[in-house]
Tab-separated table of C-alpha atoms in Angstrom:
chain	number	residue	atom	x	y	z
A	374	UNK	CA	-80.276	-123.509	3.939
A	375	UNK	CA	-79.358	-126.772	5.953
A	376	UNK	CA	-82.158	-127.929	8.332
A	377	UNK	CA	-81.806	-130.437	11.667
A	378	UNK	CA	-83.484	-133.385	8.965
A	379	UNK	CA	-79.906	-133.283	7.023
A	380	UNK	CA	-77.992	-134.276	10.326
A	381	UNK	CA	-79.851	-137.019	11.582
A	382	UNK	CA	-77.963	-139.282	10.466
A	383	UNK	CA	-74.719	-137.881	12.410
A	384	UNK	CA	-76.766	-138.032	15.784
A	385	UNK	CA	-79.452	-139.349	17.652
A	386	UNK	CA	-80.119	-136.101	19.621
A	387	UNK	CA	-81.362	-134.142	16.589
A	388	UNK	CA	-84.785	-134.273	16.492
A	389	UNK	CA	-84.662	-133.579	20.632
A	390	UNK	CA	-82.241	-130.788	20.086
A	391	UNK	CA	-84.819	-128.954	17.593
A	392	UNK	CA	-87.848	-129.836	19.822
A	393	UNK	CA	-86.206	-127.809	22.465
A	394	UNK	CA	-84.714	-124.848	20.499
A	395	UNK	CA	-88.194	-124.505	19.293
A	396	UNK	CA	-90.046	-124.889	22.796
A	397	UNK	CA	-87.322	-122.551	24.453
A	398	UNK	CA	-86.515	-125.535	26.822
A	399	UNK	CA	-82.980	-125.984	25.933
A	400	UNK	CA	-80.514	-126.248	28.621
A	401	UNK	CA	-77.780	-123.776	29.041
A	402	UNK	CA	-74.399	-125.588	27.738
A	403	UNK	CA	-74.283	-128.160	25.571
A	404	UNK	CA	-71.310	-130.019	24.553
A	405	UNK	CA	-70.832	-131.288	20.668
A	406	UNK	CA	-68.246	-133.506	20.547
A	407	UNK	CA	-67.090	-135.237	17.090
A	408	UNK	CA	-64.680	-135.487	14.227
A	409	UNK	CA	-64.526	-132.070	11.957
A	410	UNK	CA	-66.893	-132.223	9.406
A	411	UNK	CA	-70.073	-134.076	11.132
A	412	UNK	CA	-71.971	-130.940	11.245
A	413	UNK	CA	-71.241	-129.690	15.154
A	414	UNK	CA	-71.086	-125.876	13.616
A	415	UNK	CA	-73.931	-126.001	11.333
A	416	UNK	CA	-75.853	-127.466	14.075
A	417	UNK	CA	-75.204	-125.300	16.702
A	418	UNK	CA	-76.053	-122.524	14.309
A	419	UNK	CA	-79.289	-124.404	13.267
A	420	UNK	CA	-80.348	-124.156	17.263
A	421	UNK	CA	-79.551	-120.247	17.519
A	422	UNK	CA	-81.641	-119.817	14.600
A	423	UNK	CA	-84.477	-121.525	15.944
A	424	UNK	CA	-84.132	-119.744	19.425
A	425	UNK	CA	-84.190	-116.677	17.476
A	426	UNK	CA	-86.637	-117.323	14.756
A	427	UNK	CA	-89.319	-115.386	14.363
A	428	UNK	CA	-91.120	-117.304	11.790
A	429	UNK	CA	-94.039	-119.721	12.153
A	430	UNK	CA	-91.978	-122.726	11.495
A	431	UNK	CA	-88.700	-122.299	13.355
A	432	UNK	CA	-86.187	-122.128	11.726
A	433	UNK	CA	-87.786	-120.363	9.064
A	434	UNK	CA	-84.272	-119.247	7.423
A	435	UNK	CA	-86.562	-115.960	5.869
A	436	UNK	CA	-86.734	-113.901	8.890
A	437	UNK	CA	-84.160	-111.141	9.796
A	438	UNK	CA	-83.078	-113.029	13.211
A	439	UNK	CA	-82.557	-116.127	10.999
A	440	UNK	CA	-80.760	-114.254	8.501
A	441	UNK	CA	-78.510	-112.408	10.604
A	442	UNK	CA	-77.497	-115.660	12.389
A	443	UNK	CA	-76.913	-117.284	8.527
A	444	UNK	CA	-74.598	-114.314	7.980
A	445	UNK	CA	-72.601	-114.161	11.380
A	446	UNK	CA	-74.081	-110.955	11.926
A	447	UNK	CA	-76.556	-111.669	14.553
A	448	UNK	CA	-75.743	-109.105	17.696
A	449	UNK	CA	-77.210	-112.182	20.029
A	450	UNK	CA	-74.869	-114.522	18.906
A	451	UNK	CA	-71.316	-114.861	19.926
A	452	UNK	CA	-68.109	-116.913	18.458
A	453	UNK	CA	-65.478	-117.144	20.714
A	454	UNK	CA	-62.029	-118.075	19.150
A	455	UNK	CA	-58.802	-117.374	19.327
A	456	UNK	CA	-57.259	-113.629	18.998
A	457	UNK	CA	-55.770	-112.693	15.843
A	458	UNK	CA	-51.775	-114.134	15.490
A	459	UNK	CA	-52.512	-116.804	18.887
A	460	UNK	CA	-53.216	-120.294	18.821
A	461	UNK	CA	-54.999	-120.850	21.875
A	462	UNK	CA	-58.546	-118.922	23.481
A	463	UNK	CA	-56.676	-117.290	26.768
A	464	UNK	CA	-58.497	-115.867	30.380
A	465	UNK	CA	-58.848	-112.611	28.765
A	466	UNK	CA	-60.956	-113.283	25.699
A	467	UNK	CA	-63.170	-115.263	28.247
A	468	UNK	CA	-63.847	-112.684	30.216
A	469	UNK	CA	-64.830	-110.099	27.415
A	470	UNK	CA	-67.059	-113.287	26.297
A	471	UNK	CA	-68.722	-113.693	29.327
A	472	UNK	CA	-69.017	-109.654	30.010
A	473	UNK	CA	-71.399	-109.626	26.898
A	474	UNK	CA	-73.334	-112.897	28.187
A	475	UNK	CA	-73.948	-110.556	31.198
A	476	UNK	CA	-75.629	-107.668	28.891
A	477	UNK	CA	-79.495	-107.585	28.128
A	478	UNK	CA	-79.687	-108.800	24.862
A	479	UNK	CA	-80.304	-106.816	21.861
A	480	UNK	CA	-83.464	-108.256	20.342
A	481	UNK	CA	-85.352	-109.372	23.792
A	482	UNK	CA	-84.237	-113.159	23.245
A	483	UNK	CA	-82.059	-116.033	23.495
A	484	UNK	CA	-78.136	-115.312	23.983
A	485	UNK	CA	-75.864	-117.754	22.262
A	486	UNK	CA	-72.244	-118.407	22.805
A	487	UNK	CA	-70.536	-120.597	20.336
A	488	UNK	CA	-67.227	-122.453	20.538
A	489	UNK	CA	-66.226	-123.773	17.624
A	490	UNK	CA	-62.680	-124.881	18.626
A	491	UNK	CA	-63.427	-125.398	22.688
A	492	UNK	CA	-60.276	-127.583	23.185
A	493	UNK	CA	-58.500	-124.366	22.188
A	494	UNK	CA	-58.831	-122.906	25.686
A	495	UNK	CA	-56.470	-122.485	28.134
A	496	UNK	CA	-56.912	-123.885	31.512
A	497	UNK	CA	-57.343	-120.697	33.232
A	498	UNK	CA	-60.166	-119.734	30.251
A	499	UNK	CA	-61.478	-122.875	31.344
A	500	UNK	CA	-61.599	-122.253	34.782
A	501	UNK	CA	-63.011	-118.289	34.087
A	502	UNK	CA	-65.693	-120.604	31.844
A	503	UNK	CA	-66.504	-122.920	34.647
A	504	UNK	CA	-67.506	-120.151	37.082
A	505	UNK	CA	-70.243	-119.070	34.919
A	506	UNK	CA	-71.495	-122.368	33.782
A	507	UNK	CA	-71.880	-122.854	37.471
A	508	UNK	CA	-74.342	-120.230	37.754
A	509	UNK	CA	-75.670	-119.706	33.971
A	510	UNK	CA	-77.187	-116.522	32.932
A	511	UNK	CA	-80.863	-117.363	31.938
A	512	UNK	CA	-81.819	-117.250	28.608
A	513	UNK	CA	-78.113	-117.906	27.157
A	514	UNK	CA	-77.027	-120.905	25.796
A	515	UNK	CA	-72.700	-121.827	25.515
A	516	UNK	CA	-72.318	-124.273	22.527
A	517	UNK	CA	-68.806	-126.059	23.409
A	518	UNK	CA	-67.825	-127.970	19.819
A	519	UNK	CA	-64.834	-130.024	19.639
A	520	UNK	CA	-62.943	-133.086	18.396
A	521	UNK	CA	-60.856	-133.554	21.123
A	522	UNK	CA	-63.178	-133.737	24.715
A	523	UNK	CA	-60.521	-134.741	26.457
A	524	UNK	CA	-58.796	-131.671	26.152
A	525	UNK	CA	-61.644	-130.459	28.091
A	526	UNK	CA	-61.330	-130.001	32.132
A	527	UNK	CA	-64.128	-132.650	33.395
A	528	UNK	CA	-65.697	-130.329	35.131
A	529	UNK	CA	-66.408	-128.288	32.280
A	530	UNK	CA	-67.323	-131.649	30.272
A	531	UNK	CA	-69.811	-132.358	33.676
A	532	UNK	CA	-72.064	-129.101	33.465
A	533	UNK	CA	-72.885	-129.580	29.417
A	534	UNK	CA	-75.399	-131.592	27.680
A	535	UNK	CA	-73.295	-133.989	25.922
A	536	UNK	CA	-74.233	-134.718	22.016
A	537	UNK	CA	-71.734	-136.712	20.051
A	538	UNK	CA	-71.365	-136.455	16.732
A	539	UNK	CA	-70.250	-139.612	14.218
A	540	UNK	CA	-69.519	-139.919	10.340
A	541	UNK	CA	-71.906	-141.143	7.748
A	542	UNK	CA	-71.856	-144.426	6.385
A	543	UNK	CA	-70.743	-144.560	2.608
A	544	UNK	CA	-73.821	-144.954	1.271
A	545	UNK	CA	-75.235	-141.715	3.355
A	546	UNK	CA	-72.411	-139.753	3.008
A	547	UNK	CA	-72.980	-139.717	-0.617
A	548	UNK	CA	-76.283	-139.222	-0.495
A	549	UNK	CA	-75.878	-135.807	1.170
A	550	UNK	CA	-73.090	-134.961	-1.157
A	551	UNK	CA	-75.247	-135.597	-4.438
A	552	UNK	CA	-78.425	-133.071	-2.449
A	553	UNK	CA	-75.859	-130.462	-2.153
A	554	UNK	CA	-75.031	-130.525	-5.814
A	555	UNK	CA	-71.666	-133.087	-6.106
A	556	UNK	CA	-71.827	-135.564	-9.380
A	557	UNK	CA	-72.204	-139.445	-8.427
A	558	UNK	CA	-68.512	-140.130	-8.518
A	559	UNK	CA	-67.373	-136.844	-6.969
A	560	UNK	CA	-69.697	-137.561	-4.235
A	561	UNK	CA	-67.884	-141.164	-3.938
A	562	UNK	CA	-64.597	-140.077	-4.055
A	563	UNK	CA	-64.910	-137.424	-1.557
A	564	UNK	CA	-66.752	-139.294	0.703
A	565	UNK	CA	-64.446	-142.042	0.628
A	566	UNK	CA	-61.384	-139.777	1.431
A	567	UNK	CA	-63.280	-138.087	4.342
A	568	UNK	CA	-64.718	-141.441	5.973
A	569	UNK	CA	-68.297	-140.378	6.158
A	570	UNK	CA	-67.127	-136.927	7.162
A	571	UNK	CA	-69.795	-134.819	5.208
A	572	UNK	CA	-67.977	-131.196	6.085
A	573	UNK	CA	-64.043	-132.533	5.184
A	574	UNK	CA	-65.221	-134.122	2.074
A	575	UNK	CA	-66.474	-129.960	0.760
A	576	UNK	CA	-63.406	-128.873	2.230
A	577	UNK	CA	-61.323	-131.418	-0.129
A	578	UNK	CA	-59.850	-128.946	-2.930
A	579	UNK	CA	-58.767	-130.262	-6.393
A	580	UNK	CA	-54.986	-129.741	-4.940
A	581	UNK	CA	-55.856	-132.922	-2.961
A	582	UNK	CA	-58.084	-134.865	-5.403
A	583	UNK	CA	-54.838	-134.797	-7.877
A	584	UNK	CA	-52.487	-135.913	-5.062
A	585	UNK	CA	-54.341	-138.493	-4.297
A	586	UNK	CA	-54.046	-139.690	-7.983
A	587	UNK	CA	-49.917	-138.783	-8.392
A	588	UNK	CA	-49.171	-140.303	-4.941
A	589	UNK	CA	-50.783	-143.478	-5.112
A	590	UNK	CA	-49.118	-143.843	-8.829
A	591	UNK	CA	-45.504	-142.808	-7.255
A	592	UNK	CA	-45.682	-144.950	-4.185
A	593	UNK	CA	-47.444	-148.056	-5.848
A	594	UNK	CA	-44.512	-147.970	-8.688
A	595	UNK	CA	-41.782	-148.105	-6.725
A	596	UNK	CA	-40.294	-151.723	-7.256
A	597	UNK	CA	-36.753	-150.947	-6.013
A	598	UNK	CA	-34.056	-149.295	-3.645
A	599	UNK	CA	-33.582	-146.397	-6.588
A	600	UNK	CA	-37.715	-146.397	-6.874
A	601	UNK	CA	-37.596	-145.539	-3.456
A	602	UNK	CA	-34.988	-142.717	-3.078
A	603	UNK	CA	-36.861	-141.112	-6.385
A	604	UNK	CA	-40.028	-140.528	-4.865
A	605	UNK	CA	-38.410	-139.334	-1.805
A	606	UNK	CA	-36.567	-136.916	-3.440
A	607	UNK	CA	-39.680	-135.780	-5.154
A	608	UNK	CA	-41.587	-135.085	-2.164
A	609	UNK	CA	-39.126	-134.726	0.745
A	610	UNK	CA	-38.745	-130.921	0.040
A	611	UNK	CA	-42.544	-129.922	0.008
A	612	UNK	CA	-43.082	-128.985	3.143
A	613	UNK	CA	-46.565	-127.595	3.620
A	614	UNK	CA	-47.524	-131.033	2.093
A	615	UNK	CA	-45.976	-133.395	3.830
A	616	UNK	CA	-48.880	-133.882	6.427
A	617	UNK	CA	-51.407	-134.269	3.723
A	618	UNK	CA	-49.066	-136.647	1.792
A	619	UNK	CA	-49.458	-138.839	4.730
A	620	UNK	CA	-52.980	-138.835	5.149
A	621	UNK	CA	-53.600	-139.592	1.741
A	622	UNK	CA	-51.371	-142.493	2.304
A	623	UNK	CA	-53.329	-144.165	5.280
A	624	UNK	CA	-56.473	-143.206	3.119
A	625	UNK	CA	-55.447	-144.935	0.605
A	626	UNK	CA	-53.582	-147.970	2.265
A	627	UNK	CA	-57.038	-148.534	4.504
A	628	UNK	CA	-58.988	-148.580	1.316
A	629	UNK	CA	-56.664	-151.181	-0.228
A	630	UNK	CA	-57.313	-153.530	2.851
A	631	UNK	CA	-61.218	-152.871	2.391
A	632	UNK	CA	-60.576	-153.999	-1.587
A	633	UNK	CA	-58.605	-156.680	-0.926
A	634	UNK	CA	-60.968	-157.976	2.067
A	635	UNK	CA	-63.750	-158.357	-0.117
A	636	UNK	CA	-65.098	-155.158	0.408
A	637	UNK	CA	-65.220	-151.811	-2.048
A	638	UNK	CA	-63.322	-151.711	-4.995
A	639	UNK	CA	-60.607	-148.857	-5.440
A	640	UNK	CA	-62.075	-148.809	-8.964
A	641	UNK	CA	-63.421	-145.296	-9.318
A	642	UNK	CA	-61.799	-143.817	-5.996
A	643	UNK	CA	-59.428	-141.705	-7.415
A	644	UNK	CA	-56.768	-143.930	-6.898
A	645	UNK	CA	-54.217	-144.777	-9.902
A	646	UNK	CA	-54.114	-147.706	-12.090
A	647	UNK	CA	-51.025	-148.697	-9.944
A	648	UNK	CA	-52.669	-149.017	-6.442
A	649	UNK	CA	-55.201	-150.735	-8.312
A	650	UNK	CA	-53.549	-153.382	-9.619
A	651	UNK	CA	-51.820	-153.259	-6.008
A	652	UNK	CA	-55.257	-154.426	-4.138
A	653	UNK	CA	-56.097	-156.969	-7.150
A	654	UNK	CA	-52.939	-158.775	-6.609
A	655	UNK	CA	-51.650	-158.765	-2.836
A	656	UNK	CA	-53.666	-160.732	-0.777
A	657	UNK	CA	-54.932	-158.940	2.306
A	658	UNK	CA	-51.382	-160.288	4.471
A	659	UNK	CA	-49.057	-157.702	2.246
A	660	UNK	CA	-51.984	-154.981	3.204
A	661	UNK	CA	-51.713	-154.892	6.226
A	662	UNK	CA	-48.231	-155.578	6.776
A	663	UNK	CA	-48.324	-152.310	4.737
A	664	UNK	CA	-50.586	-150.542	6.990
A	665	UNK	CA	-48.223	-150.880	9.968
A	666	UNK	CA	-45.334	-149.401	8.080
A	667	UNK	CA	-47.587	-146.371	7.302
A	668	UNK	CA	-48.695	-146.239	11.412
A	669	UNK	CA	-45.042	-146.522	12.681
A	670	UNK	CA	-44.486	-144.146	9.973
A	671	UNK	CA	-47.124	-141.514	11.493
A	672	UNK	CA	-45.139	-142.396	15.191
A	673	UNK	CA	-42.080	-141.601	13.622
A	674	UNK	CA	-43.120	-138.287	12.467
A	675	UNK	CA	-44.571	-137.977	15.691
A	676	UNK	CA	-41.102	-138.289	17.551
A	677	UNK	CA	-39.779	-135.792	15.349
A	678	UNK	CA	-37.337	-138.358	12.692
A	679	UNK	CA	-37.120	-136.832	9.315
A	680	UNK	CA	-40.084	-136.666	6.681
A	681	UNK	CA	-37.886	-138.589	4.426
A	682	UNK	CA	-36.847	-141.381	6.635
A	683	UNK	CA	-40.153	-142.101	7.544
A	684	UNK	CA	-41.369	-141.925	3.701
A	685	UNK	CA	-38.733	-144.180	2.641
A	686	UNK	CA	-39.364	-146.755	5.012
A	687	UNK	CA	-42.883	-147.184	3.622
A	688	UNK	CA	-41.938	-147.085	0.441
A	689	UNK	CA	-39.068	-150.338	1.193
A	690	UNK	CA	-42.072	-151.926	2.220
A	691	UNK	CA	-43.986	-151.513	-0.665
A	692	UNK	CA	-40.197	-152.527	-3.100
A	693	UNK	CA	-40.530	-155.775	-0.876
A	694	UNK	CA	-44.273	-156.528	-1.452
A	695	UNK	CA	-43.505	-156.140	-5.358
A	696	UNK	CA	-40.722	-158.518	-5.089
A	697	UNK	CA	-43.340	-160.890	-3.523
A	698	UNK	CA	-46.060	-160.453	-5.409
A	699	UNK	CA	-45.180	-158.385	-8.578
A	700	UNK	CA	-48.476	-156.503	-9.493
């Protein structure tokens, strides 16, 4: 089981968060705002427990209350997300939300609302929201989590305890990836790929650890026009990947600059020989002249040009750095 002491490291407000789960002085909304995967869920869940504990040292993770909330099965404890088939939270699953905030609650204790996704709500479900932070039920606490606040009316953002959430260095990142059970250079890798994020780098499946390796060997030996137009070809039609290919890409292009800047080797990364040999021999100039290419790339993709146009103009770049600088 995961305790606050694992998180501290992701904010300053966990200590202060348990003190007052465990007191009963916590306030009624709190807002958790952060990249996915620094722990917003798990801590939320962590402060239900503790509300609901009924152990001598809260959370106990032993007790039924504490087990039921581990399991998602806690009657007390409410997710609010987005109906089956839709994208976004509307007015009406608000309303049922907020109908069973309104009900005693089942085992004479805390009520807890959690939204994992909050920027998921609709205006009008944040509006419906609004009317009963205004006037909280006592006893109940709303757990707002997101990675996009702004998406959040600032009213909404004004009535919530605001706790922000922030990645793990390297070194800490790691750390927590070898407790829960990852070898040293698993750990590494993953932690590397999800910048400190210690929830993305579990999530990371072996579909992306081996893309990381075949990308960076396709894109790092291209050395001409026809280079170019081959890996295109190879990856133009797979569509479900196509985001991923491009995060990998500025992953792997922003750990080149760190290499070539003096800072952590791509040895032992995941990276192939090729981008390897890349960092070694292009000083830190062709990096980041490289790095632009892969952010207008991202724009590009944003305005809706073709996955393969965008590709293939990061992939010139690279045929022009190798005529430079021949690695």
């Amino acid at each position: 089981m995961p305790a606050f002491e694992d998180f501290e490291g992701q904010s300053a407000h966990i200590a202060r968060l348990h003190s007052d789960f465990e007191r009963g002085t916590f306030v009624h909304a709190y807002l958790f705002a952060g990249p996915r995967g620094t722990g917003k869920r798990s801590v939320a869940r962590l402060c239900a427990m503790t509300a609901l504990c009924r152990g001598e040292k809260k959370p106990c993770g032993v007790c039924g209350p504490c087990r039921r909330v581990l399991s998602d099965t806690h009657p007390d404890v409410h997710t609010v997300a987005p109906e089956k088939g839709k994208k976004t939270i509307g007015v009406d699953v608000l309303r049922e939300a907020i109908g069973e905030v309104g009900t005693k609650s089942f085992e004479d204790g805390a009520k807890i609302m959690l939204f994992p996704e909050a920027e998921r709500m609709t205006p009008a479900a944040q509006n419906c929201l609004l009317k009963t932070l205004e006037e909280p039920p006592a006893g109940t606490a709303f757990f707002l989590m997101t990675d996009q606040p702004g998406a959040l009316l600032p009213t909404i953002v004004s009535r919530c305890r605001v706790i922000r959430f922030h990645p793990l260095s390297q070194e800490q990142a790691e750390a927590r990836l070898r407790a829960l059970g990852l070898g040293a250079q698993d750990a590494a890798r993953r932690a590397r790929m999800a910048e400190g994020c210690v929830g993305q780098a579990l999530a990371i499946d072996e579909a992306q650890l081996s893309l990381r390796q075949t990308l960076t060997k396709d894109v790092f030996s291209v050395h001409s026009l026809a280079d170019a137009l081959a890996v295109v070809n190879r990856y133009k039609e797979d569509k479900e990947r196509q985001a991923l290919v491009m995060d990998v890409l500025e992953c792997a292009v922003r750990d080149i600059l760190i290499a070539q800047s003096g800072g952590m080797p791509l040895e032992g990364a995941g990276y192939a020989a090729e981008a390897e040999a890349y960092a070694r021999a292009v000083p830190p100039e062709g990096g980041i002249a490289l790095s632009r290419q892969v952010m207008q790339a991202r724009r590009m993709l944003g305005s809706n040009v073709a996955f393969a146009s965008a590709l293939e103009m990061v992939l010139l770049k690279v045929s022009e750095e190798y005529a430079k600088w021949r690695w």
